[in-house]
Coordinates of C-alpha atoms and ligand atoms in Angstrom, one line a residue:
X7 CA 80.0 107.6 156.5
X8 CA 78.8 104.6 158.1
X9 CA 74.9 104.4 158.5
X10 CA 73.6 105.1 162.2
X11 CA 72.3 102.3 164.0
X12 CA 68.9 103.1 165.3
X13 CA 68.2 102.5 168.9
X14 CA 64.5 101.9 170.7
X15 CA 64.4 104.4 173.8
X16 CA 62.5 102.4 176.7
X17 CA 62.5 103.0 180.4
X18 CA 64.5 106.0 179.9
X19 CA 67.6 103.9 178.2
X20 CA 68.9 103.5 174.5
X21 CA 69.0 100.1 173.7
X22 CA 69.7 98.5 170.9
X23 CA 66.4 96.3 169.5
X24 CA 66.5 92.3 169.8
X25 CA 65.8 92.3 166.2
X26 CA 68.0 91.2 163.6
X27 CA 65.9 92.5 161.4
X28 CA 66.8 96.0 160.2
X29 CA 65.7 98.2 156.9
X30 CA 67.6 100.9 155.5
X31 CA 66.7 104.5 155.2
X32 CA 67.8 106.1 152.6
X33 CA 68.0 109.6 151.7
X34 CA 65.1 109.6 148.2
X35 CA 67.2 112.4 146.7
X36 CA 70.9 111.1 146.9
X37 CA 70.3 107.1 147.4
X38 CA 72.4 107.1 150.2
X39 CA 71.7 104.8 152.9
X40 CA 72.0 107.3 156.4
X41 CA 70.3 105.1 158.7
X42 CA 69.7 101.4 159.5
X43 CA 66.1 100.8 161.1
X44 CA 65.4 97.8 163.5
X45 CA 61.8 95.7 163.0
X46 CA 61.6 95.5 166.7
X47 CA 59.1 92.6 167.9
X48 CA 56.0 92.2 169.5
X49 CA 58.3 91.4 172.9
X50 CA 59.9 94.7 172.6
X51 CA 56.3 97.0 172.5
X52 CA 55.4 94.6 175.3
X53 CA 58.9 95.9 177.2
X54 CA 57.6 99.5 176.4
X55 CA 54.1 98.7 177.5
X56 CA 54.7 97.8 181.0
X57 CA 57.7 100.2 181.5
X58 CA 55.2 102.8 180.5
X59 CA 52.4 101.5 182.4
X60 CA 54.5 101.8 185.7
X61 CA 55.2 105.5 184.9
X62 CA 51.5 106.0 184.3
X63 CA 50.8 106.2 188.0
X64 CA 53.9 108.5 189.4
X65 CA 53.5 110.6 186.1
X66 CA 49.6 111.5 186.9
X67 CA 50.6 112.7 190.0
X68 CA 53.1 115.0 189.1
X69 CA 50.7 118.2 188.6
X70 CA 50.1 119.5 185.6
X71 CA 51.7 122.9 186.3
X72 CA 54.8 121.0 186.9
X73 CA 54.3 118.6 184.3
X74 CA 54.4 121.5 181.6
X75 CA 58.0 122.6 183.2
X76 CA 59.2 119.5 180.5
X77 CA 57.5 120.7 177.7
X78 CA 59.1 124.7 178.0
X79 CA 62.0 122.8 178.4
X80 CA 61.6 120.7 175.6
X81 CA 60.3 123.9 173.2
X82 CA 63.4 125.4 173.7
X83 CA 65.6 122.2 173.0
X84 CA 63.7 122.1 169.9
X85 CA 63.9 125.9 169.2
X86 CA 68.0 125.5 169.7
X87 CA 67.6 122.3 167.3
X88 CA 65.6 123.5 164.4
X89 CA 68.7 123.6 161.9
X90 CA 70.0 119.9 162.5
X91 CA 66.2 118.6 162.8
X92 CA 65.2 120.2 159.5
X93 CA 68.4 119.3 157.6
X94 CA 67.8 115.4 158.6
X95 CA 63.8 115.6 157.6
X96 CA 65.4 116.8 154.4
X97 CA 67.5 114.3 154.3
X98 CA 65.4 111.3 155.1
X99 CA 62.3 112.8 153.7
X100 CA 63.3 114.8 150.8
X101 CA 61.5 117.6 151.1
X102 CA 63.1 120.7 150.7
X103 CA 65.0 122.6 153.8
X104 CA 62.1 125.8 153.6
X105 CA 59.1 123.2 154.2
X106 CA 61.5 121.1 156.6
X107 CA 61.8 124.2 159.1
X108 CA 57.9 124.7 158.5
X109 CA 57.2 121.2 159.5
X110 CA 59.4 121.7 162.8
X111 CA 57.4 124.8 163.5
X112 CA 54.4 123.5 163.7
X113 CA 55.8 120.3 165.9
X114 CA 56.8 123.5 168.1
X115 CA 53.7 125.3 168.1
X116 CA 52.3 122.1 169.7
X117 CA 54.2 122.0 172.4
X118 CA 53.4 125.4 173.2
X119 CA 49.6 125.1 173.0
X120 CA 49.8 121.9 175.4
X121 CA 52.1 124.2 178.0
X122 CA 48.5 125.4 178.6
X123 CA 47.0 122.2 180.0
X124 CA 46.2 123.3 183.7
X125 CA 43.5 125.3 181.8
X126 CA 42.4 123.3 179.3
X127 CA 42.4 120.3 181.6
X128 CA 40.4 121.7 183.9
X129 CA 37.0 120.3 184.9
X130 CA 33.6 121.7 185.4
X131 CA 31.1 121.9 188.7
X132 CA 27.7 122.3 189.0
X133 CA 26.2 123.5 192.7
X134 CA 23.1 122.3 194.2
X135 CA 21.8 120.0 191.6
X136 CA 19.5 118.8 194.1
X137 CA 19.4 121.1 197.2
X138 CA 22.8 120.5 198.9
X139 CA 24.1 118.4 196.8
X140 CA 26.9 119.3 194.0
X141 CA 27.8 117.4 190.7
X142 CA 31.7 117.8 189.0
X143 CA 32.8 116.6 186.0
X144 CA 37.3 116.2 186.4
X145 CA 39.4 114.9 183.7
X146 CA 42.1 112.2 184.7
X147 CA 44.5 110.4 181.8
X148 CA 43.6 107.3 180.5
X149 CA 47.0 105.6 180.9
X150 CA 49.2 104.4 178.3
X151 CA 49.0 106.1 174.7
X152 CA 50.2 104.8 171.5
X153 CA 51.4 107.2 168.8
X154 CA 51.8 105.5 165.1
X155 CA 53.5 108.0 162.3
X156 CA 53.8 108.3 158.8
X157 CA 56.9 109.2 156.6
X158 CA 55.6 112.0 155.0
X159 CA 55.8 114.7 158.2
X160 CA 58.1 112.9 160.2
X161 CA 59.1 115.6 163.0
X162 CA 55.9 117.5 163.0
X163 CA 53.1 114.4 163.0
X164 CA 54.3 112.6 166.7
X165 CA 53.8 116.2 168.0
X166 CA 50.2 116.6 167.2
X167 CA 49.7 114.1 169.9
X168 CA 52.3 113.5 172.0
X169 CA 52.7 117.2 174.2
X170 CA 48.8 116.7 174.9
X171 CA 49.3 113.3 176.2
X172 CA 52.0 113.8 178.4
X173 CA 50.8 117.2 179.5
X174 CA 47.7 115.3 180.7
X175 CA 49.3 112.8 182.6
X176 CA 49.8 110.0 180.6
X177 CA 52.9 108.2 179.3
X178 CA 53.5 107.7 175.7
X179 CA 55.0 104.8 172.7
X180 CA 55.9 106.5 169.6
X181 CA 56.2 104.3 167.0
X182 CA 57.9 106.0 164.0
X183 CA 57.8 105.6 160.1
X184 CA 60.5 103.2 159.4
X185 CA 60.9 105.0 156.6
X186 CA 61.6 108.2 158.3
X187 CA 62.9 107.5 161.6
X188 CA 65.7 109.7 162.1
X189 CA 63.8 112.9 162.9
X190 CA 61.8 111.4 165.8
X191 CA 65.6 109.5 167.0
X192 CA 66.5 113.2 167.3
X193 CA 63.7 114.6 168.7
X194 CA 63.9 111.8 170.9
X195 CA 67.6 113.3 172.4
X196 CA 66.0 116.0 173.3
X197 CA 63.0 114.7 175.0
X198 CA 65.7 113.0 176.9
X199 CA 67.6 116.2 177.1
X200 CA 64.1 117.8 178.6
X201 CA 64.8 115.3 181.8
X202 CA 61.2 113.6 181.2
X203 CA 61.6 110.8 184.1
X204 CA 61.9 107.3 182.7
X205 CA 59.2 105.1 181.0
X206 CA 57.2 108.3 180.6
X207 CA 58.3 108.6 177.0
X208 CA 59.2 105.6 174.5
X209 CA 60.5 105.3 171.1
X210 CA 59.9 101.4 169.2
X211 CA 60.9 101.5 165.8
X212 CA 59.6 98.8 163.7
X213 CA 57.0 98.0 161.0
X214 CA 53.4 96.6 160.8
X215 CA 54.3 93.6 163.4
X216 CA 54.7 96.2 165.9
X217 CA 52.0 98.4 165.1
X218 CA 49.7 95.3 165.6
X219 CA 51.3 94.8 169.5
X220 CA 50.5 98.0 170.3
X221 CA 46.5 97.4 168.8
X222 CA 46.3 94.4 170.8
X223 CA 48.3 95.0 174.2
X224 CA 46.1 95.2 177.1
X225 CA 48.1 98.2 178.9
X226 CA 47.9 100.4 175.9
X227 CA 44.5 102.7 176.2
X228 CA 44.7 104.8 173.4
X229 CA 46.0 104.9 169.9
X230 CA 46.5 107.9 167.8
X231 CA 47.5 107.1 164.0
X232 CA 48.5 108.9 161.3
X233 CA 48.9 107.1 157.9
X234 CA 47.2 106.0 154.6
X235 CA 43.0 105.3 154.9
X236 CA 43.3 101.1 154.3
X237 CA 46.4 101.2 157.3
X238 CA 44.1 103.5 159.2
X239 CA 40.8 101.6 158.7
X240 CA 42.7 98.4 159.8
X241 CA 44.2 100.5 163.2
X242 CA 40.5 101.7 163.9
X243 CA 38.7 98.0 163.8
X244 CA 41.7 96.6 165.5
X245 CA 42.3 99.1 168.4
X246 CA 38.2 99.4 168.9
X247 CA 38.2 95.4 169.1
X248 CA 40.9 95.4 171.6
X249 CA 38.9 98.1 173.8
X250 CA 41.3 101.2 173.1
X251 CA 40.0 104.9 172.4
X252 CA 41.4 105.4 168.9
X253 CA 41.9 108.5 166.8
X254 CA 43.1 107.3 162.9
X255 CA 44.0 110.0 160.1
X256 CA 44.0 108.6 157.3
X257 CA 44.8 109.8 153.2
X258 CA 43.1 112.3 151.3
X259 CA 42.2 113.7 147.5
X260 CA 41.5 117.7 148.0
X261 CA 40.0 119.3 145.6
X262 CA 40.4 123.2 145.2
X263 CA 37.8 124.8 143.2
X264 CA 38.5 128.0 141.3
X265 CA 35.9 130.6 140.8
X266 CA 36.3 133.1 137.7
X267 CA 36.2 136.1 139.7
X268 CA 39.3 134.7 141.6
X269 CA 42.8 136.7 141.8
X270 CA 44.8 134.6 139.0
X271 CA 48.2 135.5 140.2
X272 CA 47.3 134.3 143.9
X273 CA 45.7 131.6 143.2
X274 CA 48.3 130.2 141.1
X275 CA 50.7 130.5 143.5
X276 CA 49.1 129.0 146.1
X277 CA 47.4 126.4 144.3
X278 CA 51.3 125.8 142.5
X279 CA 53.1 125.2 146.6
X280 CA 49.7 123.2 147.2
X281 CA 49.9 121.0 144.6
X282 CA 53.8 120.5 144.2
X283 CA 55.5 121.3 147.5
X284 CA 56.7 118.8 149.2
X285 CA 56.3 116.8 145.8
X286 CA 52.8 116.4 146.5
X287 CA 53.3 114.5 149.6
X288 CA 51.2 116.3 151.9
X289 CA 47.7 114.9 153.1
X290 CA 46.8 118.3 152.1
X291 CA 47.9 118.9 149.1
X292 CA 45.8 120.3 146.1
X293 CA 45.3 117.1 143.7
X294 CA 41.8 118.1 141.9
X295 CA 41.5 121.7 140.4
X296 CA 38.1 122.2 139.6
X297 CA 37.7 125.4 137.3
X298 CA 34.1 126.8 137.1
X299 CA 33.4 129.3 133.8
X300 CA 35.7 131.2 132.4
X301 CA 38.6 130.2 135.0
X302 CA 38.9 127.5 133.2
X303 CA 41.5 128.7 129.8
X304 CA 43.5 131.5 132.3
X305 CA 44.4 128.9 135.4
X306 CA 44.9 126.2 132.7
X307 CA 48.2 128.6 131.0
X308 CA 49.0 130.1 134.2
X309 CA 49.4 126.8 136.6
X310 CA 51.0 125.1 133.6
X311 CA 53.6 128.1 133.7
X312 CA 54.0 128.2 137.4
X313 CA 54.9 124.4 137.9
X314 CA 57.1 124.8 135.0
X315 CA 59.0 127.0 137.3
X316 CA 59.4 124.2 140.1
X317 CA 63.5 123.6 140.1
X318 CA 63.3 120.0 141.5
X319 CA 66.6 118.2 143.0
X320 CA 68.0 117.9 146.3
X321 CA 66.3 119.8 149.1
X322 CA 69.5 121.3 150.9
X323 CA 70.2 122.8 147.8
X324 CA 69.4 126.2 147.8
X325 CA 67.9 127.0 145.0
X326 CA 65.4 123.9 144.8
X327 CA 62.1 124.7 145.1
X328 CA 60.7 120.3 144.8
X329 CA 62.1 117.4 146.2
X330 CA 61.8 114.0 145.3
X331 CA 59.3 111.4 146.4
X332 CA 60.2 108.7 148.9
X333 CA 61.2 105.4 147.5
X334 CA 61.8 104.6 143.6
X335 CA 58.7 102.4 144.2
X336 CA 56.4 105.3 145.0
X337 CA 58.3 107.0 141.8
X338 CA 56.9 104.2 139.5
X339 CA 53.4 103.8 141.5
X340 CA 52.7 107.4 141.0
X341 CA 54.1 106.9 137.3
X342 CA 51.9 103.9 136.6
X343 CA 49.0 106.0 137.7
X344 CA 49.1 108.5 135.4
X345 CA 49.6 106.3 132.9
X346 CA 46.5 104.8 133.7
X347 CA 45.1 108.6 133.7
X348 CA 46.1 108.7 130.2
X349 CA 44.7 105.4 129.1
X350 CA 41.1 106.7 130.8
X351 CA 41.0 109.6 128.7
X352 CA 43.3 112.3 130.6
X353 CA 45.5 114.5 128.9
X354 CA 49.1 115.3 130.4
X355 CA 49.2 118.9 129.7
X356 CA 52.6 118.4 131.6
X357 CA 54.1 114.9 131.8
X358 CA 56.5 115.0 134.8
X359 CA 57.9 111.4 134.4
X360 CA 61.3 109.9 133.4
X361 CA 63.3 112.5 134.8
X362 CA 66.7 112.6 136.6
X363 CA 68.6 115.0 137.7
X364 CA 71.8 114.8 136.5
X365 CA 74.1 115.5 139.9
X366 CA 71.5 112.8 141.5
X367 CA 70.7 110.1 139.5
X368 CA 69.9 107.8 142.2
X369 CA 67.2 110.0 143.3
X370 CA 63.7 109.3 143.3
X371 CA 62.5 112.5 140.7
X372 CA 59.6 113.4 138.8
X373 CA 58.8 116.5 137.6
X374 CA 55.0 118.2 138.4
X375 CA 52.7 116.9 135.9
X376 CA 49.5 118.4 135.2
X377 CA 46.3 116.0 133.6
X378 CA 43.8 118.1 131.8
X379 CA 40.3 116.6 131.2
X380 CA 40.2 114.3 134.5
X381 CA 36.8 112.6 134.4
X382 CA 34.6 112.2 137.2
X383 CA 35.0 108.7 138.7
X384 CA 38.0 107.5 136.8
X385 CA 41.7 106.7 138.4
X386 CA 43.0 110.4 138.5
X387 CA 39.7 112.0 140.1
X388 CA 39.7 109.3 142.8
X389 CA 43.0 108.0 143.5
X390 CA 45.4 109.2 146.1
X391 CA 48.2 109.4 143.7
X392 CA 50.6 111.2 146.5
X393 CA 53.0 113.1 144.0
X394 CA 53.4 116.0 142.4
X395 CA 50.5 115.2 139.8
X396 CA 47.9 118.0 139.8
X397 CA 44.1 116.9 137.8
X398 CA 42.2 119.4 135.8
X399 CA 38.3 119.3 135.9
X400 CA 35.5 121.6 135.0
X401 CA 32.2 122.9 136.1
X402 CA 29.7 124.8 135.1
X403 CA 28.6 126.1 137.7
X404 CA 29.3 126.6 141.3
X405 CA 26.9 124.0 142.6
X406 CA 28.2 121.2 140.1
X407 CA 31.8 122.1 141.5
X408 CA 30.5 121.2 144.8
X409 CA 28.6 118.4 143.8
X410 CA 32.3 117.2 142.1
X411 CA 33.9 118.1 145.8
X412 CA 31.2 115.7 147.7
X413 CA 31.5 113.3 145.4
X414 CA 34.7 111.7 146.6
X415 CA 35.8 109.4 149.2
X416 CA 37.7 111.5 151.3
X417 CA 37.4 114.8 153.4
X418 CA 39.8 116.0 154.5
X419 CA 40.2 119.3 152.8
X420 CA 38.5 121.3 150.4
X421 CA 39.4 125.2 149.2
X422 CA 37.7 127.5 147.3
X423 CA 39.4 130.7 145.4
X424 CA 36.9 133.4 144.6
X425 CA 36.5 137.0 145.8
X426 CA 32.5 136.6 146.2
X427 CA 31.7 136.5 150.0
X428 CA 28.9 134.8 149.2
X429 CA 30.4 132.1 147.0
X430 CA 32.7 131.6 150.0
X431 CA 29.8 131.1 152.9
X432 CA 28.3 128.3 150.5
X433 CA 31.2 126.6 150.4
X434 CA 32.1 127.0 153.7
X435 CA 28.5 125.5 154.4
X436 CA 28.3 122.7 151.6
X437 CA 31.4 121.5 151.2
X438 CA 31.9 117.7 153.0
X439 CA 35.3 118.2 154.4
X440 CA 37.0 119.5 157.6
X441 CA 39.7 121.5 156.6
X442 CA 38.1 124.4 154.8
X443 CA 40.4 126.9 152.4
X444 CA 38.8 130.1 151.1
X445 CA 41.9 131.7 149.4
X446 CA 44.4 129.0 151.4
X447 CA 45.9 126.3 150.0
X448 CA 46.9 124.4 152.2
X449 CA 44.2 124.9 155.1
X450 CA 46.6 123.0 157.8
X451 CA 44.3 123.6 160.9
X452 CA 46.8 125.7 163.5
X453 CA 47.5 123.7 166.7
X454 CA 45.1 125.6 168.7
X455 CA 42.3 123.8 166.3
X456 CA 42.3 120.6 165.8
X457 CA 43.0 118.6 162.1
X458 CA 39.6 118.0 161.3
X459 CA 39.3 115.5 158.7
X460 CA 35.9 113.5 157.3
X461 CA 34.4 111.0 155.6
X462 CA 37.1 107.8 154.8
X463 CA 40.1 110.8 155.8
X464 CA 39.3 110.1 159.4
X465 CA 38.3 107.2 161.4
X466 CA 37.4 108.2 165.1
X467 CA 35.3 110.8 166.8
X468 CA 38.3 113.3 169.0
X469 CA 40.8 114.2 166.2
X470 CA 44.6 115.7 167.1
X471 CA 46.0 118.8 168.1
X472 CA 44.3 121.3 171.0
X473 CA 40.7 121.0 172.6
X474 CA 40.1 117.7 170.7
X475 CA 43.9 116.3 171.7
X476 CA 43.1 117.0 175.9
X477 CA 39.3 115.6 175.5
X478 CA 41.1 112.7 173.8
X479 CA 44.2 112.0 176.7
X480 CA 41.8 112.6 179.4
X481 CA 38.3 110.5 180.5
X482 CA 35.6 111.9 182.0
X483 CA 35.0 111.1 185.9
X484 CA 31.7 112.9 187.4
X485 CA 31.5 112.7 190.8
X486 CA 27.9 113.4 193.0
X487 CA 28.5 115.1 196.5
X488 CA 26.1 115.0 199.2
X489 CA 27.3 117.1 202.3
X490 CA 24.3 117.0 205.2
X491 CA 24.9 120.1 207.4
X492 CA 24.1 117.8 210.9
X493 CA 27.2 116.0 209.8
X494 CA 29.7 119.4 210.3
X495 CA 31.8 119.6 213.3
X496 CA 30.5 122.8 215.7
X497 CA 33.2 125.3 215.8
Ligands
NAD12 P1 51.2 104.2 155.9 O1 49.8 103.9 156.1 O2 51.9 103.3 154.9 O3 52.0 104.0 157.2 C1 51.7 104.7 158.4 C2 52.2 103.9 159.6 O4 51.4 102.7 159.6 C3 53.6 103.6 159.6 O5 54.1 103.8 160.9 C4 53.7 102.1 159.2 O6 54.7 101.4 159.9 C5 52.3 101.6 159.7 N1 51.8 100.5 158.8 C6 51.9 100.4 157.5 N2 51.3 99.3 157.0 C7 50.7 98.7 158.1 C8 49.9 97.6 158.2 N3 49.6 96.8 157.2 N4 49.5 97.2 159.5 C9 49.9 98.0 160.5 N5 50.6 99.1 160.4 C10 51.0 99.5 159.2 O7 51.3 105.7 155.5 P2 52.6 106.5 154.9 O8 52.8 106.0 153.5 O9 53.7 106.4 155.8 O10 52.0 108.0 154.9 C11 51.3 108.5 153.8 C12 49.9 108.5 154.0 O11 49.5 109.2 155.2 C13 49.1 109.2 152.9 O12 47.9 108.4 152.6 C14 48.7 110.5 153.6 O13 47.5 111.1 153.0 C15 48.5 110.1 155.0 N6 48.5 111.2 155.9 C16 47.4 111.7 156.5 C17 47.4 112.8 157.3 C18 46.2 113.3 157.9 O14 46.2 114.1 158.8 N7 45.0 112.8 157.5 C19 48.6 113.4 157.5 C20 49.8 112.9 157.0 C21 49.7 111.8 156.1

């Protein structure tokens, strides 16, 4: 089949980018190329820019109870859709189908928690702060809002953002991975599909040239980013220079400490999907296990045993639990770095590298491996490796394990597996990050909370999804009332 031509959707039209510039997308587990991918230019965010600025103004006016009409609309388009959007994140991703339909759940249960913006939107009054005279605080939209997304959660990420900002009354640029486009060209149908009017949502596909239009355009207000810490430091400092509010995830290296009055079989299953599903290509997945005591010989045999179990290939397959990684030159980064574990002292206890599989040999595979004897402050103990690599450390103690958890750069989660209550409140207390696990793997904040990332995870102060997402679209306006009584009309 011949690959699709990706279109930019502006003003309420497909059109086909000015760029002769396009990069292919290719499926990471077959090599196929499904899509071709325009590097749109600076001109074209500029197109999308005023279109959406001129949509700002009718859009805030629409009220929000009618405003949330599109998104029930468009949660149902989804619903209907789920099959054909998870199949292409599988596709263009290479994760399997399972974590493909997750991923559009929780793009879904977005939309829903934004369908309740005339409450969460609402403002706040105080009477007679000075005798007769009353103070209110309303929320407006700030205007223009840019979305930037990575490849790794390509139909779930835009939605984190993008239901808030609309349901608050401002119009939106989505800027996809251009690695993983498809999804959000999909999704993008059915925004279409939800009868949004014109300019009020925009797709621009492109790479770093465009993402550097929207940080310096003058009509853009706010820029939410998803994507790896240096991309996200550079969005942060750029976007604040320019004058824009800006919210900017960034990578991650969680560490899941495991207490030896645990549940073994539990917390080898869930520390198993943490560290290998979606190959390891999950801002939240497990990459340090930190045993404490006696966990240490048990979790060592039983997490080597459960990733042996991992039955890696292409993700429409049925019976394949792993998927590959995204490009054959993440394949050899993530190979050269535990190599380099190895050469600092690690031991692979499971080595997951040259492996193909043999009805896709043009995939990007590896196996899970598993490092034993990570030292603090080498490669494998700091590194975001983003693969299905899984380091072993030990502690001591349970304070030294969380001395080892806020010793890292990042925060952006940290678990704990233990069945003391009191274990658990420590962590919950000590531990630097904001995603907190006690007994979860993956501790992926609902979209009623929002994704609380720390430390060099997060640049910003308003992170996505829920309270934080509305306080985020909206600015403040207070507004000081003064009514004198000799001024009302006698009736
Ligand atoms: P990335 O930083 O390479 O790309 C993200 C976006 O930034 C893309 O849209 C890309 O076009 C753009 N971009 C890339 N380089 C740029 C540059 N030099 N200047 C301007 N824009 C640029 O990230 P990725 O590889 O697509 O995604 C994986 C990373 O995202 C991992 O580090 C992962 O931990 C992180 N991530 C974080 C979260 C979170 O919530 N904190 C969630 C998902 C992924």
């Amino acid at each position: 089949m011949e690959p699709k031509i990706l279109l930019n959707y502006i003003n309420g039209q497909w059109q086909q980018s000015a760029s002769d510039v396009y990069q292919d997308v290719v499926n990471p587990a077959t090599g196929d190329v499904i899509a071709r991918v325009p590097m749109s230019s600076p001109q074209e965010v500029d197109q999308a820019a005023r279109v959406a600025a001129t949509a700002a103004d009718a859009w805030r006016r629409v009220p929000p109870a009618e405003r949330i009409q599109y998104l029930f609309r468009l949660k149902n388009l989804l619903e209907e859709h789920i099959d054909a959007l998870s199949r292409m994140i599988t596709d263009e991703n290479g994760k399997t189908f399972a974590e493909a339909k997750g991923e559009m759940r929780r793009a879904i249960e977005n939309v829903e928690v934004a369908c309740g913006i005339p409450i969460l939107m609402q403002g706040t009054i105080s009477e007679d702060i000075a005798p007769g005279i009353d103070e209110l605080m309303i929320r407006q939209p700030v205007g223009v809002a840019a979305i930037i997304a990575p490849f790794n959660f390509p139909g779930m990420i835009p939605f984190w953002f993008l239901p808030y900002a609309v349901a608050t009354g401002n119009t939106v640029i989505v800027k996809p991975s251009e690695r993983c486009p498809v999804t959000m060209h999909m999704a993008a149908e059915l925004l279409e599909a939800a009868g949004f009017p014109p300019g009020v949502i925009n797709i621009v596909n492109g790479g770093a040239d465009c993402v550097n239009a929207i940080l310096d355009h003058p009509m853009i207000q706010a820029v939410s980013f998803v994507g790896s810490t240096p991309v996200a430091r550079h969005i942060y400092a750029r976007g604040s220079a320019s004058g824009k509010r800006v919210q900017a995830q960034g990578g991650a290296k969680n560490p899941v400490v495991i207490l030896p009055d645990a549940d073994l079989d539990m917390t080898t299953r869930i520390v198993a999907d943490s560290a290998f599903g979606n190959a390891g290509q999950r801002c939240l997945a497990a990459s340090l296990a930190i045993t404490v005591g006696k966990a240490r010989e048990l979790f060592t045999e039983a997490i080597t045993e459960a990733a042996k179990q991992r039955v890696v290939g292409y993700g429409l397959d049925e019976a394949v639990t792993m998927g590959p990684v995204i490009t054959p030159q993440s394949k050899t980064r993530i190979e050269g770095l535990i190599q380099t574990a190895l050469d600092e002292g690690a031991k692979a206890i499971l080595d997951g590298r040259n492996t193909t599989i043999s009805r896709y040999q043009r995939g990007n595979f590896l196996r899970p491996t598993i490092l034993q004897d990570v030292r603090p402050g080498s490669t494998a103990a700091c590194t975001e490796i983003f693969g299905p690599v899984l380091g072993l450390m030990h502690a001591d103690t349970v304070d030294e394990a969380i001395a080892l958890v806020n010793s890292g750069e990042y925060g952006n989660m940290a678990c704990l597996f233990t069945s003391s209550g009191s274990a658990a409140r420590k962590f919950r207390y000590e531990a630097q990050a904001g995603n907190i696990g006690i007994n979860i793997g993956v501790a992926a904040p609902m979209a009623f909370f929002p994704f609380s990332g720390w430390k060099a995870s997060f640049f910003g102060t308003l992170h996505g999804q829920s309270h934080h997402a509305v306080e985020f679209f909206t600015q403040t306006k207070v507004v000081i009332e003064r009514w004198p009584k000799e001024w009302s009309r006698q009736f």
